[in-house]
């Protein structure tokens, strides 16, 4: 399983763009990169998933360079409600055992 | 949007007692999971389940744990004899994964059951 490394925490202000980078140096050829968000006392929630280049949905963008050894989750114009823990997961073939790391605690201030 | 439902939201039990945590996965999903999260710690994988069989389990999922899909909708986690260290939030998840190998699955989590063992 590819191990992921993320910053422990980040602080931002409302209205700013936030970029959270995840390193996954030993990502396998078939692995996808998936980001989840978790609020206190709630289950993780799927945000976005990608394999290469750029993926965008209504919530976020995901940038993946050509070597795929890292990825960046971009949250445009964050609000207080975006305060949460963000997890980067790299899926093993078969996906039986998605492993959550420590995640990045994002604090958005007013 | 369809969602995974877990009951109860909170469960308090005495050490040594059996508990059953219940989950209703999203109806057309085929893969089901249990994860747990001890307060302040990582979300930990317990077990995955497909076609009425355990697909994979972690070291945490010892003989005290079992899973079952007793009917077409419920998915349960049983802890036979609870210990103090079983106190955690337990999350059920179901997946978009199909029978063929898939590395781009998306997990949908329930809101969790907070288990407190006294």
PDB file of N, CA, C and O in Angstrom, chain A residues 15-50:
ATOM      1  N   UNK A  15     -12.756  32.919   2.482  1.00  0.00           N
ATOM      2  CA  UNK A  15     -12.594  33.536   1.175  1.00  0.00           C
ATOM      3  C   UNK A  15     -11.301  33.196   0.474  1.00  0.00           C
ATOM      4  O   UNK A  15     -11.166  33.448  -0.728  1.00  0.00           O
ATOM      5  N   UNK A  16     -10.344  32.625   1.210  1.00  0.00           N
ATOM      6  CA  UNK A  16      -9.063  32.284   0.592  1.00  0.00           C
ATOM      7  C   UNK A  16      -9.140  30.932  -0.106  1.00  0.00           C
ATOM      8  O   UNK A  16     -10.004  30.111   0.196  1.00  0.00           O
ATOM      9  N   UNK A  17      -8.214  30.722  -1.027  1.00  0.00           N
ATOM     10  CA  UNK A  17      -8.050  29.409  -1.628  1.00  0.00           C
ATOM     11  C   UNK A  17      -7.071  28.616  -0.772  1.00  0.00           C
ATOM     12  O   UNK A  17      -6.043  29.148  -0.340  1.00  0.00           O
ATOM     13  N   UNK A  18      -7.395  27.358  -0.533  1.00  0.00           N
ATOM     14  CA  UNK A  18      -6.528  26.517   0.285  1.00  0.00           C
ATOM     15  C   UNK A  18      -6.032  25.352  -0.567  1.00  0.00           C
ATOM     16  O   UNK A  18      -6.820  24.697  -1.261  1.00  0.00           O
ATOM     17  N   UNK A  19      -4.742  25.110  -0.501  1.00  0.00           N
ATOM     18  CA  UNK A  19      -4.146  23.983  -1.211  1.00  0.00           C
ATOM     19  C   UNK A  19      -3.492  23.044  -0.206  1.00  0.00           C
ATOM     20  O   UNK A  19      -2.625  23.463   0.554  1.00  0.00           O
ATOM     21  N   UNK A  20      -3.892  21.806  -0.207  1.00  0.00           N
ATOM     22  CA  UNK A  20      -3.314  20.799   0.687  1.00  0.00           C
ATOM     23  C   UNK A  20      -2.599  19.770  -0.182  1.00  0.00           C
ATOM     24  O   UNK A  20      -3.222  19.143  -1.042  1.00  0.00           O
ATOM     25  N   UNK A  21      -1.323  19.614   0.063  1.00  0.00           N
ATOM     26  CA  UNK A  21      -0.532  18.693  -0.748  1.00  0.00           C
ATOM     27  C   UNK A  21      -0.290  17.386  -0.013  1.00  0.00           C
ATOM     28  O   UNK A  21      -0.057  17.372   1.193  1.00  0.00           O
ATOM     29  N   UNK A  22      -0.345  16.303  -0.743  1.00  0.00           N
ATOM     30  CA  UNK A  22      -0.131  14.964  -0.210  1.00  0.00           C
ATOM     31  C   UNK A  22       0.982  14.304  -1.004  1.00  0.00           C
ATOM     32  O   UNK A  22       0.978  14.353  -2.242  1.00  0.00           O
ATOM     33  N   UNK A  23       1.928  13.706  -0.307  1.00  0.00           N
ATOM     34  CA  UNK A  23       3.009  12.968  -0.977  1.00  0.00           C
ATOM     35  C   UNK A  23       2.713  11.484  -0.939  1.00  0.00           C
ATOM     36  O   UNK A  23       2.306  10.954   0.100  1.00  0.00           O
ATOM     37  N   UNK A  24       2.915  10.829  -2.057  1.00  0.00           N
ATOM     38  CA  UNK A  24       2.718   9.369  -2.135  1.00  0.00           C
ATOM     39  C   UNK A  24       3.753   8.821  -3.104  1.00  0.00           C
ATOM     40  O   UNK A  24       3.434   8.456  -4.245  1.00  0.00           O
ATOM     41  N   UNK A  25       4.987   8.765  -2.631  1.00  0.00           N
ATOM     42  CA  UNK A  25       6.121   8.443  -3.503  1.00  0.00           C
ATOM     43  C   UNK A  25       6.066   7.050  -4.106  1.00  0.00           C
ATOM     44  O   UNK A  25       6.590   6.825  -5.188  1.00  0.00           O
ATOM     45  N   UNK A  26       5.455   6.099  -3.393  1.00  0.00           N
ATOM     46  CA  UNK A  26       5.464   4.731  -3.930  1.00  0.00           C
ATOM     47  C   UNK A  26       4.094   4.339  -4.465  1.00  0.00           C
ATOM     48  O   UNK A  26       3.686   3.184  -4.367  1.00  0.00           O
ATOM     49  N   UNK A  27       3.413   5.282  -5.071  1.00  0.00           N
ATOM     50  CA  UNK A  27       2.104   5.006  -5.659  1.00  0.00           C
ATOM     51  C   UNK A  27       2.255   3.979  -6.779  1.00  0.00           C
ATOM     52  O   UNK A  27       3.213   4.018  -7.558  1.00  0.00           O
ATOM     53  N   UNK A  28       1.323   3.032  -6.833  1.00  0.00           N
ATOM     54  CA  UNK A  28       1.374   1.990  -7.851  1.00  0.00           C
ATOM     55  C   UNK A  28       0.647   2.443  -9.123  1.00  0.00           C
ATOM     56  O   UNK A  28      -0.185   3.351  -9.092  1.00  0.00           O
ATOM     57  N   UNK A  29       0.942   1.779 -10.205  1.00  0.00           N
ATOM     58  CA  UNK A  29       0.411   2.157 -11.511  1.00  0.00           C
ATOM     59  C   UNK A  29      -1.115   2.222 -11.522  1.00  0.00           C
ATOM     60  O   UNK A  29      -1.703   3.107 -12.126  1.00  0.00           O
ATOM     61  N   UNK A  30      -1.758   1.290 -10.843  1.00  0.00           N
ATOM     62  CA  UNK A  30      -3.221   1.217 -10.885  1.00  0.00           C
ATOM     63  C   UNK A  30      -3.924   2.049  -9.815  1.00  0.00           C
ATOM     64  O   UNK A  30      -5.139   2.081  -9.761  1.00  0.00           O
ATOM     65  N   UNK A  31      -3.154   2.667  -8.952  1.00  0.00           N
ATOM     66  CA  UNK A  31      -3.755   3.383  -7.824  1.00  0.00           C
ATOM     67  C   UNK A  31      -4.427   4.675  -8.250  1.00  0.00           C
ATOM     68  O   UNK A  31      -3.885   5.431  -9.059  1.00  0.00           O
ATOM     69  N   UNK A  32      -5.583   4.940  -7.664  1.00  0.00           N
ATOM     70  CA  UNK A  32      -6.235   6.233  -7.761  1.00  0.00           C
ATOM     71  C   UNK A  32      -5.963   7.010  -6.473  1.00  0.00           C
ATOM     72  O   UNK A  32      -5.603   6.446  -5.448  1.00  0.00           O
ATOM     73  N   UNK A  33      -6.137   8.293  -6.548  1.00  0.00           N
ATOM     74  CA  UNK A  33      -5.953   9.175  -5.404  1.00  0.00           C
ATOM     75  C   UNK A  33      -7.318   9.741  -5.029  1.00  0.00           C
ATOM     76  O   UNK A  33      -8.021  10.294  -5.874  1.00  0.00           O
ATOM     77  N   UNK A  34      -7.681   9.567  -3.775  1.00  0.00           N
ATOM     78  CA  UNK A  34      -9.002   9.983  -3.317  1.00  0.00           C
ATOM     79  C   UNK A  34      -8.869  10.839  -2.066  1.00  0.00           C
ATOM     80  O   UNK A  34      -8.056  10.539  -1.197  1.00  0.00           O
ATOM     81  N   UNK A  35      -9.647  11.872  -1.998  1.00  0.00           N
ATOM     82  CA  UNK A  35      -9.654  12.756  -0.824  1.00  0.00           C
ATOM     83  C   UNK A  35     -11.013  12.665  -0.132  1.00  0.00           C
ATOM     84  O   UNK A  35     -12.068  12.672  -0.779  1.00  0.00           O
ATOM     85  N   UNK A  36     -10.940  12.597   1.198  1.00  0.00           N
ATOM     86  CA  UNK A  36     -12.133  12.585   2.025  1.00  0.00           C
ATOM     87  C   UNK A  36     -12.049  13.739   3.031  1.00  0.00           C
ATOM     88  O   UNK A  36     -10.975  14.167   3.416  1.00  0.00           O
ATOM     89  N   UNK A  37     -13.233  14.145   3.472  1.00  0.00           N
ATOM     90  CA  UNK A  37     -13.351  15.216   4.468  1.00  0.00           C
ATOM     91  C   UNK A  37     -14.075  14.634   5.672  1.00  0.00           C
ATOM     92  O   UNK A  37     -15.025  13.852   5.517  1.00  0.00           O
ATOM     93  N   UNK A  38     -13.639  14.996   6.870  1.00  0.00           N
ATOM     94  CA  UNK A  38     -14.317  14.518   8.069  1.00  0.00           C
ATOM     95  C   UNK A  38     -14.546  15.651   9.050  1.00  0.00           C
ATOM     96  O   UNK A  38     -13.593  16.303   9.483  1.00  0.00           O
ATOM     97  N   UNK A  39     -15.808  15.834   9.422  1.00  0.00           N
ATOM     98  CA  UNK A  39     -16.172  16.770  10.485  1.00  0.00           C
ATOM     99  C   UNK A  39     -16.195  16.018  11.809  1.00  0.00           C
ATOM    100  O   UNK A  39     -16.382  14.788  11.822  1.00  0.00           O
ATOM    101  N   UNK A  40     -16.047  16.713  12.923  1.00  0.00           N
ATOM    102  CA  UNK A  40     -16.072  16.027  14.228  1.00  0.00           C
ATOM    103  C   UNK A  40     -17.344  15.203  14.409  1.00  0.00           C
ATOM    104  O   UNK A  40     -18.435  15.636  14.068  1.00  0.00           O
ATOM    105  N   UNK A  41     -17.148  14.003  14.913  1.00  0.00           N
ATOM    106  CA  UNK A  41     -18.247  13.082  15.226  1.00  0.00           C
ATOM    107  C   UNK A  41     -19.070  12.682  13.998  1.00  0.00           C
ATOM    108  O   UNK A  41     -20.237  12.295  14.124  1.00  0.00           O
ATOM    109  N   UNK A  42     -18.482  12.777  12.834  1.00  0.00           N
ATOM    110  CA  UNK A  42     -19.153  12.316  11.623  1.00  0.00           C
ATOM    111  C   UNK A  42     -18.234  11.391  10.843  1.00  0.00           C
ATOM    112  O   UNK A  42     -17.020  11.386  11.045  1.00  0.00           O
ATOM    113  N   UNK A  43     -18.812  10.605   9.940  1.00  0.00           N
ATOM    114  CA  UNK A  43     -18.016   9.745   9.083  1.00  0.00           C
ATOM    115  C   UNK A  43     -17.342  10.530   7.983  1.00  0.00           C
ATOM    116  O   UNK A  43     -17.812  11.596   7.592  1.00  0.00           O
ATOM    117  N   UNK A  44     -16.229  10.027   7.466  1.00  0.00           N
ATOM    118  CA  UNK A  44     -15.573  10.690   6.331  1.00  0.00           C
ATOM    119  C   UNK A  44     -16.526  10.811   5.144  1.00  0.00           C
ATOM    120  O   UNK A  44     -17.395   9.952   4.943  1.00  0.00           O
ATOM    121  N   UNK A  45     -16.325  11.877   4.379  1.00  0.00           N
ATOM    122  CA  UNK A  45     -17.177  12.126   3.215  1.00  0.00           C
ATOM    123  C   UNK A  45     -16.306  12.292   1.992  1.00  0.00           C
ATOM    124  O   UNK A  45     -15.332  13.042   2.007  1.00  0.00           O
ATOM    125  N   UNK A  46     -16.642  11.578   0.942  1.00  0.00           N
ATOM    126  CA  UNK A  46     -15.890  11.638  -0.313  1.00  0.00           C
ATOM    127  C   UNK A  46     -15.914  13.058  -0.873  1.00  0.00           C
ATOM    128  O   UNK A  46     -16.974  13.693  -0.920  1.00  0.00           O
ATOM    129  N   UNK A  47     -14.733  13.562  -1.273  1.00  0.00           N
ATOM    130  CA  UNK A  47     -14.672  14.882  -1.903  1.00  0.00           C
ATOM    131  C   UNK A  47     -14.385  14.757  -3.380  1.00  0.00           C
ATOM    132  O   UNK A  47     -15.133  15.247  -4.223  1.00  0.00           O
ATOM    133  N   UNK A  48     -13.276  14.095  -3.712  1.00  0.00           N
ATOM    134  CA  UNK A  48     -12.837  14.076  -5.106  1.00  0.00           C
ATOM    135  C   UNK A  48     -11.866  12.935  -5.320  1.00  0.00           C
ATOM    136  O   UNK A  48     -11.236  12.465  -4.365  1.00  0.00           O
ATOM    137  N   UNK A  49     -11.762  12.495  -6.553  1.00  0.00           N
ATOM    138  CA  UNK A  49     -10.884  11.378  -6.890  1.00  0.00           C
ATOM    139  C   UNK A  49     -10.280  11.615  -8.263  1.00  0.00           C
ATOM    140  O   UNK A  49     -10.952  12.146  -9.153  1.00  0.00           O
ATOM    141  N   UNK A  50      -9.020  11.184  -8.420  1.00  0.00           N
ATOM    142  CA  UNK A  50      -8.387  11.343  -9.714  1.00  0.00           C
ATOM    143  C   UNK A  50      -7.276  10.341  -9.923  1.00  0.00           C
ATOM    144  O   UNK A  50      -6.804   9.704  -8.976  1.00  0.00           O
TER     145      UNK A  50
END
